[in-house]
One Martini backbone bead per residue (centre of mass of N, CA, C, O) as a GRO file, in nm:
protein
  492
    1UNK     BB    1  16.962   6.277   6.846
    2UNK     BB    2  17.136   6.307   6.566
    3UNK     BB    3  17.148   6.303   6.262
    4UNK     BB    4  17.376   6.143   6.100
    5UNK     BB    5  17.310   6.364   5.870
    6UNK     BB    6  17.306   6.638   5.681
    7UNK     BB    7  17.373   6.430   5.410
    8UNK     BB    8  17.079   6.344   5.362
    9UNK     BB    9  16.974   6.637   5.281
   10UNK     BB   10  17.168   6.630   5.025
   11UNK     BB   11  17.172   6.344   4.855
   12UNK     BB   12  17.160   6.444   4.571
   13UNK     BB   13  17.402   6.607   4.569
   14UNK     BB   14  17.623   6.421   4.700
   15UNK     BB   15  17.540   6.177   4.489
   16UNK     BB   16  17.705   6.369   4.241
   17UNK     BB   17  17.924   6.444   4.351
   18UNK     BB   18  18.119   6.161   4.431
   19UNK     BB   19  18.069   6.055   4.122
   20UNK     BB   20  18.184   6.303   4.014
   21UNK     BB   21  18.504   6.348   4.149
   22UNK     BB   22  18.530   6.674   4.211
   23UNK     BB   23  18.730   6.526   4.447
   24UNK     BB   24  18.975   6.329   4.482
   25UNK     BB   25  18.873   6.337   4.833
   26UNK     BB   26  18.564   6.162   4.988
   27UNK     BB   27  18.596   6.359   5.222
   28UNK     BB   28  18.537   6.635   5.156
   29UNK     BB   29  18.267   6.660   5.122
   30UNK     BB   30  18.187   6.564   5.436
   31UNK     BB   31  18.360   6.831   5.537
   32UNK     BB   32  18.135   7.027   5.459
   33UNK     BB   33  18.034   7.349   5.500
   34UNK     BB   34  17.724   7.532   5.513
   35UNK     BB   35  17.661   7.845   5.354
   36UNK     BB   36  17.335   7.752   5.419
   37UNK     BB   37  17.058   7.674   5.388
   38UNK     BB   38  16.985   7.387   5.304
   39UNK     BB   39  16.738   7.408   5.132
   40UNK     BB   40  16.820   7.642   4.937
   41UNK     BB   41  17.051   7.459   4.802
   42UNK     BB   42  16.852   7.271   4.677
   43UNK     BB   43  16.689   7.457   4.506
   44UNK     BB   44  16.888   7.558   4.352
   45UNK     BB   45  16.993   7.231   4.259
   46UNK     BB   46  16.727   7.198   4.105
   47UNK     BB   47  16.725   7.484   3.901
   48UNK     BB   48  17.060   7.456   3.786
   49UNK     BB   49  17.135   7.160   3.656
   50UNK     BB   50  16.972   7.189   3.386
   51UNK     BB   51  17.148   7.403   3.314
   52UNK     BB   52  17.352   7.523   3.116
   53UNK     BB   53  17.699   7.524   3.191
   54UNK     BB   54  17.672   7.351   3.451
   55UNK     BB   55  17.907   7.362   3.751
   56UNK     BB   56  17.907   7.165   4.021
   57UNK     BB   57  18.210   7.245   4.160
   58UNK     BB   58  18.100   7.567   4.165
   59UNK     BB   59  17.858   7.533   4.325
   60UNK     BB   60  18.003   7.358   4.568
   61UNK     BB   61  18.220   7.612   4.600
   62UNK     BB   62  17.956   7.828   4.673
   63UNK     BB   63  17.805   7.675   4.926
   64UNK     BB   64  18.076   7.555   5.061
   65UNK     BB   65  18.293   7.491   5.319
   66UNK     BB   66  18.673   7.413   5.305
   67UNK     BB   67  18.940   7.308   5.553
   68UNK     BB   68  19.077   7.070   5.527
   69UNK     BB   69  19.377   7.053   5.528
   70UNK     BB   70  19.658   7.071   5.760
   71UNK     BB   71  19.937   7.200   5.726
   72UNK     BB   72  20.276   7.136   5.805
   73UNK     BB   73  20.485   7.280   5.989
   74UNK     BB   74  20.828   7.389   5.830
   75UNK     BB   75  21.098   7.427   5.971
   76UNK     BB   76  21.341   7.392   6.065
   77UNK     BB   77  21.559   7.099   6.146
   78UNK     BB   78  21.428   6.969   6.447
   79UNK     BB   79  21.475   6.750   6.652
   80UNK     BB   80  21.203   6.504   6.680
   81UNK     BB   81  21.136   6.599   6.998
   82UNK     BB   82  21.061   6.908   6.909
   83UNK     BB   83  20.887   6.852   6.669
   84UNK     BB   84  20.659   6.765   6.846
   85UNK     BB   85  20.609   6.951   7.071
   86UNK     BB   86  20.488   7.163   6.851
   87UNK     BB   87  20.257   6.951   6.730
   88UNK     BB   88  20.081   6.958   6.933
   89UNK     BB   89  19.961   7.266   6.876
   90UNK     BB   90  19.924   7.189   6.552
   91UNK     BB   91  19.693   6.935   6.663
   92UNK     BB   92  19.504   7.164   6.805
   93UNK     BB   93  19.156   7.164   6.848
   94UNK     BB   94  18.842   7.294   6.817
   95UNK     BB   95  18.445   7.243   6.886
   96UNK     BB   96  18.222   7.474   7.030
   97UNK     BB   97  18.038   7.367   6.738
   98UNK     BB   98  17.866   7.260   6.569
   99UNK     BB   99  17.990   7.177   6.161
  100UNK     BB  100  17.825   7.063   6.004
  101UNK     BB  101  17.958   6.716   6.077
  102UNK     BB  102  18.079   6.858   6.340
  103UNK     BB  103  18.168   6.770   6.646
  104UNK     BB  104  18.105   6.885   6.944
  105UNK     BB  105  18.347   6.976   7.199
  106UNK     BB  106  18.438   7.087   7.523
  107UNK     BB  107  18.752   7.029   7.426
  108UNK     BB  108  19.067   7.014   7.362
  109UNK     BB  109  19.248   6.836   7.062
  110UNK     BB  110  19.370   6.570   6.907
  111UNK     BB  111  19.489   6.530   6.570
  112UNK     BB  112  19.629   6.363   6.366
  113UNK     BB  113  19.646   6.444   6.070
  114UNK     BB  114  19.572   6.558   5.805
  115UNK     BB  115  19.266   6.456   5.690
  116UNK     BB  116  19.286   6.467   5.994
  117UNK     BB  117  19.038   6.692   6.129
  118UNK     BB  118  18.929   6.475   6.413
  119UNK     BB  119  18.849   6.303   6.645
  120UNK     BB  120  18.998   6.002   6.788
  121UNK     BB  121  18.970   5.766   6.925
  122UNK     BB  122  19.206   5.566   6.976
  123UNK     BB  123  19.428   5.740   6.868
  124UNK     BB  124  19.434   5.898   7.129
  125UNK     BB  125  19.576   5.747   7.336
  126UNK     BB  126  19.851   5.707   7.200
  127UNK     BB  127  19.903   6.037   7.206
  128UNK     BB  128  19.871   5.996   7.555
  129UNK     BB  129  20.169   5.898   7.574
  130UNK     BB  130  20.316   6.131   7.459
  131UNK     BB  131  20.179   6.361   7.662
  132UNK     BB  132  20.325   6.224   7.943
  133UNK     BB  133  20.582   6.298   7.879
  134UNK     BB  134  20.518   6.610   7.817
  135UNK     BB  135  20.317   6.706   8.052
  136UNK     BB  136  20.013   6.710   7.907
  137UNK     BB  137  19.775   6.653   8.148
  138UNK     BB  138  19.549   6.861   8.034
  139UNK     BB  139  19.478   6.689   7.762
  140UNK     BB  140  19.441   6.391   7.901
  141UNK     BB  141  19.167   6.498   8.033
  142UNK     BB  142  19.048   6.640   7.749
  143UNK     BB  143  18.986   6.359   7.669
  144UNK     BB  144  18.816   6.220   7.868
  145UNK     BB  145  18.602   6.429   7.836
  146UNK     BB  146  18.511   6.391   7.611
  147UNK     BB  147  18.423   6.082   7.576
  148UNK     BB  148  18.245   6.118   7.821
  149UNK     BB  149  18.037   6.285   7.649
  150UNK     BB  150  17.990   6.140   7.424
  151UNK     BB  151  17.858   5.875   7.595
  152UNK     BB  152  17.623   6.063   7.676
  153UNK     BB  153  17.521   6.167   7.449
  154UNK     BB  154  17.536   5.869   7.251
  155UNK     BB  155  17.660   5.574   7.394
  156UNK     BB  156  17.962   5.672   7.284
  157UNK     BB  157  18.237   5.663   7.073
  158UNK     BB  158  18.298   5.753   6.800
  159UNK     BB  159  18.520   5.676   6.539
  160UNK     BB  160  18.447   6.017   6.509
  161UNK     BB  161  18.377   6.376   6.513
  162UNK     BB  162  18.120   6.258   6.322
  163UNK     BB  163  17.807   6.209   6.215
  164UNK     BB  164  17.886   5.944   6.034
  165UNK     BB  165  17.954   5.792   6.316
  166UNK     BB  166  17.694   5.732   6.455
  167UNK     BB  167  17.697   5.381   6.411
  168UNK     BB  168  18.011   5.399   6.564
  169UNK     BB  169  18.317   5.261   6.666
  170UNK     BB  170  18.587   5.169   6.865
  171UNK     BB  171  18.840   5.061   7.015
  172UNK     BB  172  18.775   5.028   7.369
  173UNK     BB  173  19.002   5.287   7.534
  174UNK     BB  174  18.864   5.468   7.815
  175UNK     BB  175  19.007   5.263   8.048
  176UNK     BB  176  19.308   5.289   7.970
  177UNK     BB  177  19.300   5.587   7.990
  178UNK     BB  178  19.253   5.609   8.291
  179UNK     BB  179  19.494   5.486   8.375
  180UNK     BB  180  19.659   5.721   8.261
  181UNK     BB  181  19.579   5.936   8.462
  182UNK     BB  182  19.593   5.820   8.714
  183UNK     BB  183  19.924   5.821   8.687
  184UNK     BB  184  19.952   6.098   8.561
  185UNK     BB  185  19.827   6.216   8.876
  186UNK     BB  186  19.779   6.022   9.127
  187UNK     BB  187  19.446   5.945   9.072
  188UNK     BB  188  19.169   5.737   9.214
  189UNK     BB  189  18.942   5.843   9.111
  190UNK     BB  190  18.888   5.846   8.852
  191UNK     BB  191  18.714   5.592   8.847
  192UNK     BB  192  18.463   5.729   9.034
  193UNK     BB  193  18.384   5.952   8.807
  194UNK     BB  194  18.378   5.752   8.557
  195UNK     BB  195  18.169   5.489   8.616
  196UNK     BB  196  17.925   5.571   8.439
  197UNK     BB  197  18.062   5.593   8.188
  198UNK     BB  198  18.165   5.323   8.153
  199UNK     BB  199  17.865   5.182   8.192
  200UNK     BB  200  17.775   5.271   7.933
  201UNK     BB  201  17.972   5.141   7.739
  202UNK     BB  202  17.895   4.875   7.787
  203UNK     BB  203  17.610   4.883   7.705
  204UNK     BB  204  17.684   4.917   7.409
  205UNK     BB  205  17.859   4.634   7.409
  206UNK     BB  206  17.599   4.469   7.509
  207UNK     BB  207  17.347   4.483   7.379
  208UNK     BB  208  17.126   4.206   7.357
  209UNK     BB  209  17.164   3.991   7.515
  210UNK     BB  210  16.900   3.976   7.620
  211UNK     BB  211  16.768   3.660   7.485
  212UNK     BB  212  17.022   3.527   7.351
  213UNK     BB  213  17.101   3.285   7.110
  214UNK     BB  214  17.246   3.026   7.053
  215UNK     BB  215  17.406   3.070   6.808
  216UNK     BB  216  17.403   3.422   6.816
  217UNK     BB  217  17.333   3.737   6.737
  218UNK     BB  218  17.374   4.115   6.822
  219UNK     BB  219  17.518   4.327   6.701
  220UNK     BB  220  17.819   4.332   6.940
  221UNK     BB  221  17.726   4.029   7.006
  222UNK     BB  222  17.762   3.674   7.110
  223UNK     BB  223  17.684   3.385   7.105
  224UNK     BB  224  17.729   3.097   7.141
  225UNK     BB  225  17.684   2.733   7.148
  226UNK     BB  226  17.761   2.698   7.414
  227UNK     BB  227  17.692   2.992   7.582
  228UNK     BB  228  17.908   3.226   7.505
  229UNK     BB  229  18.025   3.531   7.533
  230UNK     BB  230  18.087   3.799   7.277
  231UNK     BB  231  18.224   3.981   7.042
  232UNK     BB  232  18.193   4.216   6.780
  233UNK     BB  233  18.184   4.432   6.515
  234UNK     BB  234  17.972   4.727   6.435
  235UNK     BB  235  17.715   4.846   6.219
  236UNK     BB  236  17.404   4.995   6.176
  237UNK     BB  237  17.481   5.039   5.884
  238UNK     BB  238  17.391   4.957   5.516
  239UNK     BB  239  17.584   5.139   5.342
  240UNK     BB  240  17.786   5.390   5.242
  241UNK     BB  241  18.029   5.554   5.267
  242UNK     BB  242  18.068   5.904   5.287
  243UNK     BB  243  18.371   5.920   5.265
  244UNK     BB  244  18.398   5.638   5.067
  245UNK     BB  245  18.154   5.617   4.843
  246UNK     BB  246  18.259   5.561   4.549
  247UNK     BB  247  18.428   5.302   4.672
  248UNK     BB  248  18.207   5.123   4.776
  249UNK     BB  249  18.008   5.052   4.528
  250UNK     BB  250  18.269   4.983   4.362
  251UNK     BB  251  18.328   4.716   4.567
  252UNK     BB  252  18.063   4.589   4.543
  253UNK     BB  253  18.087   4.478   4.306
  254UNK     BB  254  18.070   4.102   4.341
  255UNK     BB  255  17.961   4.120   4.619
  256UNK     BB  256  17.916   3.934   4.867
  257UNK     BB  257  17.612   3.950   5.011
  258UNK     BB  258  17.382   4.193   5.154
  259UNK     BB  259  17.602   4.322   5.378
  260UNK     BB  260  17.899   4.457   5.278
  261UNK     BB  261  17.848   4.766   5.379
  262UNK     BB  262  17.815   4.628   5.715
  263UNK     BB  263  18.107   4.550   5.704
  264UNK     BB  264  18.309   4.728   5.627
  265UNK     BB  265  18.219   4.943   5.850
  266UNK     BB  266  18.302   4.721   6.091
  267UNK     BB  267  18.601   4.722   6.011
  268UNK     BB  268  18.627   5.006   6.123
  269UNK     BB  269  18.569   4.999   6.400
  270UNK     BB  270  18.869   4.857   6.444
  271UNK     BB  271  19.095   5.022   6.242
  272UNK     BB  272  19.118   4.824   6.016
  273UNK     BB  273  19.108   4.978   5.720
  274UNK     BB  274  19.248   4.725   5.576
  275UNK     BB  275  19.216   4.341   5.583
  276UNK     BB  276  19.271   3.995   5.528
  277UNK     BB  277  19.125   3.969   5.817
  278UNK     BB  278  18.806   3.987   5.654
  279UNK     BB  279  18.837   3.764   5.457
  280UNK     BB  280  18.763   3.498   5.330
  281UNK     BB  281  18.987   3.493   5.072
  282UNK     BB  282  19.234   3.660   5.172
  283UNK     BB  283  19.236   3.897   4.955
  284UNK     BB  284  18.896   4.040   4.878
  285UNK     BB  285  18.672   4.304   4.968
  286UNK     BB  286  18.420   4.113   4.841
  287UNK     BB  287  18.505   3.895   5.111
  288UNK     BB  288  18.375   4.034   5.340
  289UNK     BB  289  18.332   3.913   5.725
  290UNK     BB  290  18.334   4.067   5.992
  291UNK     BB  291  18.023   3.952   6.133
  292UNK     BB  292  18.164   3.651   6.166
  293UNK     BB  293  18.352   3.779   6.429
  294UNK     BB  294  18.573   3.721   6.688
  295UNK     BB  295  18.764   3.925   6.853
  296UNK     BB  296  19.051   3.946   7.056
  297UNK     BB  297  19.109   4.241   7.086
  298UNK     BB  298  18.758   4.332   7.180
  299UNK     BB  299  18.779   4.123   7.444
  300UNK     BB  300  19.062   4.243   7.553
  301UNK     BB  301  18.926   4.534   7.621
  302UNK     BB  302  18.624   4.429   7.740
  303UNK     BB  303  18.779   4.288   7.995
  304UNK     BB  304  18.926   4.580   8.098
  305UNK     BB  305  18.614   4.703   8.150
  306UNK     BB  306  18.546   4.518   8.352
  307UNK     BB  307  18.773   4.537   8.546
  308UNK     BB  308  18.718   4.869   8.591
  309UNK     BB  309  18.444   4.799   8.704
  310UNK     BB  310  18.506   4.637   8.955
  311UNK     BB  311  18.691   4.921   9.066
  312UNK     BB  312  18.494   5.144   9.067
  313UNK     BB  313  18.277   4.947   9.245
  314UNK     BB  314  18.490   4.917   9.508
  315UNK     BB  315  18.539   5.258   9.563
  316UNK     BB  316  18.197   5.299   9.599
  317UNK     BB  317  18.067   5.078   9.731
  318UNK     BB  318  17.991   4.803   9.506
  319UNK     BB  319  17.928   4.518   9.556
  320UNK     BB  320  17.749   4.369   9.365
  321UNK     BB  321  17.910   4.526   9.133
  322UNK     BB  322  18.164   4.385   9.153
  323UNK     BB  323  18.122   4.093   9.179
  324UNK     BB  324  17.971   4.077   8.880
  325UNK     BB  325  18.259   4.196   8.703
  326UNK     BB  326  18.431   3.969   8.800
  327UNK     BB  327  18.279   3.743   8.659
  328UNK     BB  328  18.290   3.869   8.374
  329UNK     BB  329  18.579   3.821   8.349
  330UNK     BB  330  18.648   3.566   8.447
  331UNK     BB  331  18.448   3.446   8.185
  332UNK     BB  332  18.593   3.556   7.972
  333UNK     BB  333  18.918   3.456   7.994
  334UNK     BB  334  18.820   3.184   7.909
  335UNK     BB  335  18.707   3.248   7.618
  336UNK     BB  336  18.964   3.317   7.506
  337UNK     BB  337  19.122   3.095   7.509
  338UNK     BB  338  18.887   2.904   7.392
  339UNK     BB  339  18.838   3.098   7.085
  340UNK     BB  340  19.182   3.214   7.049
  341UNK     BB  341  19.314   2.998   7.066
  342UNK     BB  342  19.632   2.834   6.913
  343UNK     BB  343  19.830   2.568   7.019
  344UNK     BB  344  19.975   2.492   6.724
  345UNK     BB  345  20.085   2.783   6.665
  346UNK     BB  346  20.093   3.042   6.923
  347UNK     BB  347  19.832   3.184   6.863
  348UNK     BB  348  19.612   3.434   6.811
  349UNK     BB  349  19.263   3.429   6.701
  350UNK     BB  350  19.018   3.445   6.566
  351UNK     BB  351  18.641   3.365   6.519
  352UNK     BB  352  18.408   3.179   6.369
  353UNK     BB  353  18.058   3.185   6.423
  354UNK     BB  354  17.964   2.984   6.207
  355UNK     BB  355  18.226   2.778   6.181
  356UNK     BB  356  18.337   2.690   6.452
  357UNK     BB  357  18.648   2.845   6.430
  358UNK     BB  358  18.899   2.948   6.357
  359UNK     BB  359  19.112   3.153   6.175
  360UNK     BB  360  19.401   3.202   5.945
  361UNK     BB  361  19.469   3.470   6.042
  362UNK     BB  362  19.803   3.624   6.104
  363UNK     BB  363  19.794   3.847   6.358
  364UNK     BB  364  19.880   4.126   6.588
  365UNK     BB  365  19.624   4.087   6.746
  366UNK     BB  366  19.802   3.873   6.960
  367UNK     BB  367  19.886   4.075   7.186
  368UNK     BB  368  19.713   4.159   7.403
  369UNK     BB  369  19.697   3.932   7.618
  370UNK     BB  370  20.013   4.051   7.683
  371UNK     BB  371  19.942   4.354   7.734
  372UNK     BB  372  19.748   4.272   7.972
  373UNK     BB  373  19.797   3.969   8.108
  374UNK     BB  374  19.630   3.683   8.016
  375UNK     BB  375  19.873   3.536   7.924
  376UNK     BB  376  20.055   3.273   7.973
  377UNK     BB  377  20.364   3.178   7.960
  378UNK     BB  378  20.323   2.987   7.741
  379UNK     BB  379  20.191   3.168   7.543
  380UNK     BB  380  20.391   3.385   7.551
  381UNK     BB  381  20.653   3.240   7.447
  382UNK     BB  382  20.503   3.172   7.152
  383UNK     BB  383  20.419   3.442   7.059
  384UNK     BB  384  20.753   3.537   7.061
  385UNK     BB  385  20.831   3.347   6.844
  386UNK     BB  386  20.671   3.441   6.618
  387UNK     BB  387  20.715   3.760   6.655
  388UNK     BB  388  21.010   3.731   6.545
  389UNK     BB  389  20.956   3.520   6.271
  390UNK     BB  390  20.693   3.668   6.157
  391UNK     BB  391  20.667   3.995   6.260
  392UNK     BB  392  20.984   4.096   6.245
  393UNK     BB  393  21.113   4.369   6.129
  394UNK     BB  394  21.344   4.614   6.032
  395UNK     BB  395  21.077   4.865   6.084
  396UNK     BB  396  20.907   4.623   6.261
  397UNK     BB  397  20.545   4.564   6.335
  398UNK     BB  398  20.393   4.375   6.129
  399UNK     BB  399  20.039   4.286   6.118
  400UNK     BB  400  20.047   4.098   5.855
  401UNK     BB  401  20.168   3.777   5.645
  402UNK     BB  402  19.991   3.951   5.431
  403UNK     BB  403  20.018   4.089   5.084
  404UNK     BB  404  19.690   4.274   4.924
  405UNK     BB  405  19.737   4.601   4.954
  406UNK     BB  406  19.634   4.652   5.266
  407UNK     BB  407  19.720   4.872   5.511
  408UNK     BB  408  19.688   4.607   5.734
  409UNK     BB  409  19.925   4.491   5.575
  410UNK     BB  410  20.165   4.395   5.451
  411UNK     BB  411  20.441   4.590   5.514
  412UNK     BB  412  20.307   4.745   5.769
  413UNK     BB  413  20.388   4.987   6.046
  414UNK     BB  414  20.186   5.051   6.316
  415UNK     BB  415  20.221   5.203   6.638
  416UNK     BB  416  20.025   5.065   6.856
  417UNK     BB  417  20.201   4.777   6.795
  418UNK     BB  418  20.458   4.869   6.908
  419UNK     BB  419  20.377   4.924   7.190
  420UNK     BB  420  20.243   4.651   7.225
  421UNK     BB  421  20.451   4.445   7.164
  422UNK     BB  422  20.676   4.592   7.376
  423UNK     BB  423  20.532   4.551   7.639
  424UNK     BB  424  20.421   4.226   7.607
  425UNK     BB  425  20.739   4.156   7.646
  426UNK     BB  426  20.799   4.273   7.889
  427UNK     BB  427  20.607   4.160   8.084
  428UNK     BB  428  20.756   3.850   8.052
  429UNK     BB  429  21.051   3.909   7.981
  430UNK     BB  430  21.115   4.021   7.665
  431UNK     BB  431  21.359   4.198   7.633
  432UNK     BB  432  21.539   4.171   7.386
  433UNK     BB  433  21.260   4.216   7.184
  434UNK     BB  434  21.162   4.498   7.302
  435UNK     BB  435  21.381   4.616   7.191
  436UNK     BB  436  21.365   4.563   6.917
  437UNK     BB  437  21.103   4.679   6.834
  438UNK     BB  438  21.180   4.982   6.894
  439UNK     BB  439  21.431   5.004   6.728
  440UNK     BB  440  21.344   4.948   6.454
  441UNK     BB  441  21.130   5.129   6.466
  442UNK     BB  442  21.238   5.415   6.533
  443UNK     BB  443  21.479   5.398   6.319
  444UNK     BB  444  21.227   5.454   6.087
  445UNK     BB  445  21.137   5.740   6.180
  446UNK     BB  446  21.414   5.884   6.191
  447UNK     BB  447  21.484   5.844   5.890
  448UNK     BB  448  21.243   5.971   5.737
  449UNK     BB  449  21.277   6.255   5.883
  450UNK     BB  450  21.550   6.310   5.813
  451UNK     BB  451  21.426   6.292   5.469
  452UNK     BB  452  21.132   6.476   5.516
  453UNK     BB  453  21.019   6.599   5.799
  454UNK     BB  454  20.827   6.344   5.883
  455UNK     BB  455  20.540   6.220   6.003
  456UNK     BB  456  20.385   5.903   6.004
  457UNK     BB  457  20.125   5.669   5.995
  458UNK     BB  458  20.319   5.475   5.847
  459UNK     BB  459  20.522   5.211   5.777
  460UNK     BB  460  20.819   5.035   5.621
  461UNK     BB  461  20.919   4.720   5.752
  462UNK     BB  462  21.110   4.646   5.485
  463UNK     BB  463  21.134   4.881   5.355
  464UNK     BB  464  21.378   5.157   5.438
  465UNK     BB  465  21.360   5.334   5.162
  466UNK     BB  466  21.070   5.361   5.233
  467UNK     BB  467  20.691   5.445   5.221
  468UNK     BB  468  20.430   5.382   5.292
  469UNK     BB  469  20.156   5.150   5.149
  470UNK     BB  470  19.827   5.164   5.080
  471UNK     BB  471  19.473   5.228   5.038
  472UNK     BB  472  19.254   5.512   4.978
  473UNK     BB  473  19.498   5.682   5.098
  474UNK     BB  474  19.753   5.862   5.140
  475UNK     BB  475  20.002   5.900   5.362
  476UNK     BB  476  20.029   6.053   5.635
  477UNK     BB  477  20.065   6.358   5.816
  478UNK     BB  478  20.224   6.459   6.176
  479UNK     BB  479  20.150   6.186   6.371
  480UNK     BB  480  19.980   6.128   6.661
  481UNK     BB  481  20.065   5.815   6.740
  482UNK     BB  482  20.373   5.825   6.634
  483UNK     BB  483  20.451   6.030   6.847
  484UNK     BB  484  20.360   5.887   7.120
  485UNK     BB  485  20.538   5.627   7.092
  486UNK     BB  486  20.802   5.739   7.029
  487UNK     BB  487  20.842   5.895   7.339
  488UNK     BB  488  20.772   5.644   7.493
  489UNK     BB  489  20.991   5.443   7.374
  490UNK     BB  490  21.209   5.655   7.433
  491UNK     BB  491  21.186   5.620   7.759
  492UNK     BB  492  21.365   5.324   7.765
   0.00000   0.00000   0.00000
């Protein structure tokens, strides 16, 4: 195992340039590669920093090498999709060797665009929705080699491929993706190719179970009081991020709790960060508790992994190991039922694993269940009146019914949601809905480019004359999952 971050090793040069914002945005600083040995650049900066008109700055960019944001090259306005399939190509990174915080990847992959320039879990499967149309089948294969090797690895996919993420991972779409490629190639082997590597990432989400007592938590387990198993979001780590160093503490003051910066850390994990759908107070990032939930996305993720094992384990003649995996996914999908359904409301909500009570938060991972289609017609059929009613809007499906300030809340429709929305509404029969939600979110992305020449990381699903904001930096241009999905859903 690597350590964490060779960002460790610089922590007093690290937590100066940070605290003192030589750079805009605190992620240049983890993304710099040194040009000299560790020790060296230490010393020199233990030597140097006493001196008389030492420049902080002028240091830090003579000892590292910044490759910082890949500006997305503006051809003449070419049509939207020809415009993507170019995008492709300048999306495509490779990192045949660790460099800084950069993990090595053995294939070529796609990275979101602009300040994101590295392998990002979630993320990626939604841009194979795009590859996929786009007939890119040798990419799709070269995400799950990646994803599989990260997992032998590491037993885990991290949050995105640097060594700062090793601590976390990101919402488990590796069984999914393999759906996406068995499609893709029309070849049922990949589950049995993949079986062990399954096998592995279950294990780090299941992590802790055995002797864990009811309602008690232990990673990214919880036994319930009734002493039923669910999962939840976690970081292995309790400091501050790297990436958002100086955000983390100063946004520490006044905050709840002793471990605040392990709930903030958990928060990303879910791909949530932020969102009122984590705060105790549903206002403000100082009463974060991501620890305390267990969320609805997250358990219908880790079923859907529960039953790819349980396939992967039958096409091997894995007889008790099927049978295993069956009854694990089946005692799951009652779990769902019982702790996030809320049958007066129409919605999942996540739970609250201290209050054993559901949360008040109104959020748009309830589309899972019908995503999935765990979720019964009467279910269904609830779910799709409130998202008609309370977060379909004219640019789109709104993450959350409350606006914050947080990226993750209203007015905010990222990609993902439009997706999971449209399939979910299709699979039970909601079709004039399913095409609502494509044509909304899609007419949205169209206007912007006609306007910008870009596609967004993000969009405003509320006021359609302008462009998504909030979070802790602008937004982004690209961008990988947006290019994905508006391509997979302009093909219905």
């Amino acid at each position: 195992m690597k350590s964490q971050l060779y960002i460790n090793e610089i922590q007093p040069l690290f937590d100066d340039a940070q605290r003192s914002r030589i750079f805009n945005d605190q992620k240049t600083m983890t993304d710099a590669v040194p040009l000299f040995p560790i020790s060296e650049i230490n010393k020199r900066y233990e030597k140097e920093k006493g001196e008389e008109g030492f420049d902080l700055r002028s240091f830090v960019l003579t000892n590292f090498d910044f490759i910082g944001e890949k500006a997305v090259r503006k051809d003449d306005m070419l049509p939207i999709t020809e415009h993507i399939e170019k995008l492709w190509d300048e999306l495509t990174h490779t990192a045949s060797e660790d460099e800084g915080t950069l993990l090595k990847l053995p294939k070529p992959y796609i990275v979101p665009g602009g300040r994101f320039n590295e392998f990002f879990y979630w993320d990626s499967y939604f841009v194979m929705l795009g590859l996929q149309v786009s007939g890119r089948v040798e990419m799709i294969k070269n995400i799950v080699e990646n994803c599989s090797y990260l997992i032998h690895e590491f037993g885990f996919v991290p949050n995105a491929s640097r060594t700062h993420f090793l601590s976390r991972s990101q919402p488990p779409y590796f069984s999914l993706m393999l759906d996406l490629l068995a499609e893709s190639t029309n070849d049922e082997n990949v589950y049995s190719k993949y079986h062990s590597t399954l096998e592995k990432e279950y294990r780090f989400w299941m992590a802790g179970e055995e002797g864990l007592e009811n309602d008690s938590a232990v990673k990214r387990v919880i036994k319930t009081k009734e002493g039923d198993l669910l999962n939840r979001y976690y970081d292995s780590e309790n400091t501050p991020r790297p990436e958002s160093y100086l955000i983390d503490i100063e946004d520490q003051h006044e905050a709840f709790g002793e471990e605040f910066f392990r709930n903030i850390r958990s928060a990303c994990e879910s791909g949530w960060d932020f969102s009122s759908r984590w705060f105790a107070d549903g206002a403000t990032i100082q009463t974060i508790e991501t620890l305390n939930l267990a969320e609805v996305d997250l358990n219908c993720l880790i079923w859907h992994l529960e039953k790819t094992l349980a396939k992967s384990s039958a096409l091997i003649g894995l007889t008790d190991k099927t049978a295993y995996y069956s009854q694990r996914a089946d005692n799951r999908k009652q779990n769902i039922d019982q702790y996030f359904w809320d049958e007066e409301a129409g919605i999942y909500r996540d739970y609250h694993i201290k209050q054993h009570i559901k949360t008040s938060s109104e959020h748009i991972a309830t589309l899972y269940p019908l995503y999935l289609g765990l979720a019964s017609e009467k279910q269904a059929k609830a779910v799709s009146e409130v998202i008609a009613e309370k977060f379909l809007y004219k640019g789109g499906l709104v993450t959350t019914t409350k606006e914050s300030g947080q990226q993750w809340d209203l007015p905010n429709a990222w990609a993902p949601y439009q997706w999971l929305g449209f399939l979910g509404m299709k699979n039970y029969g909601f079709t004039q809905l399913a095409d609502d939600i494509k044509n909304n979110w899609c007419t949205n992305v169209e206007r912007v480019y006609n306007n910008t020449g870009k596609l967004m990381e993000k969009y405003n699903a509320l006021d359609t004359k302008t462009i998504a904001g909030g979070g802790e930096y602008p937004n982004q241009d690209g961008f990988g999952w947006t290019n994905g999905v508006y391509l997979k859903l302009k093909q219905y």
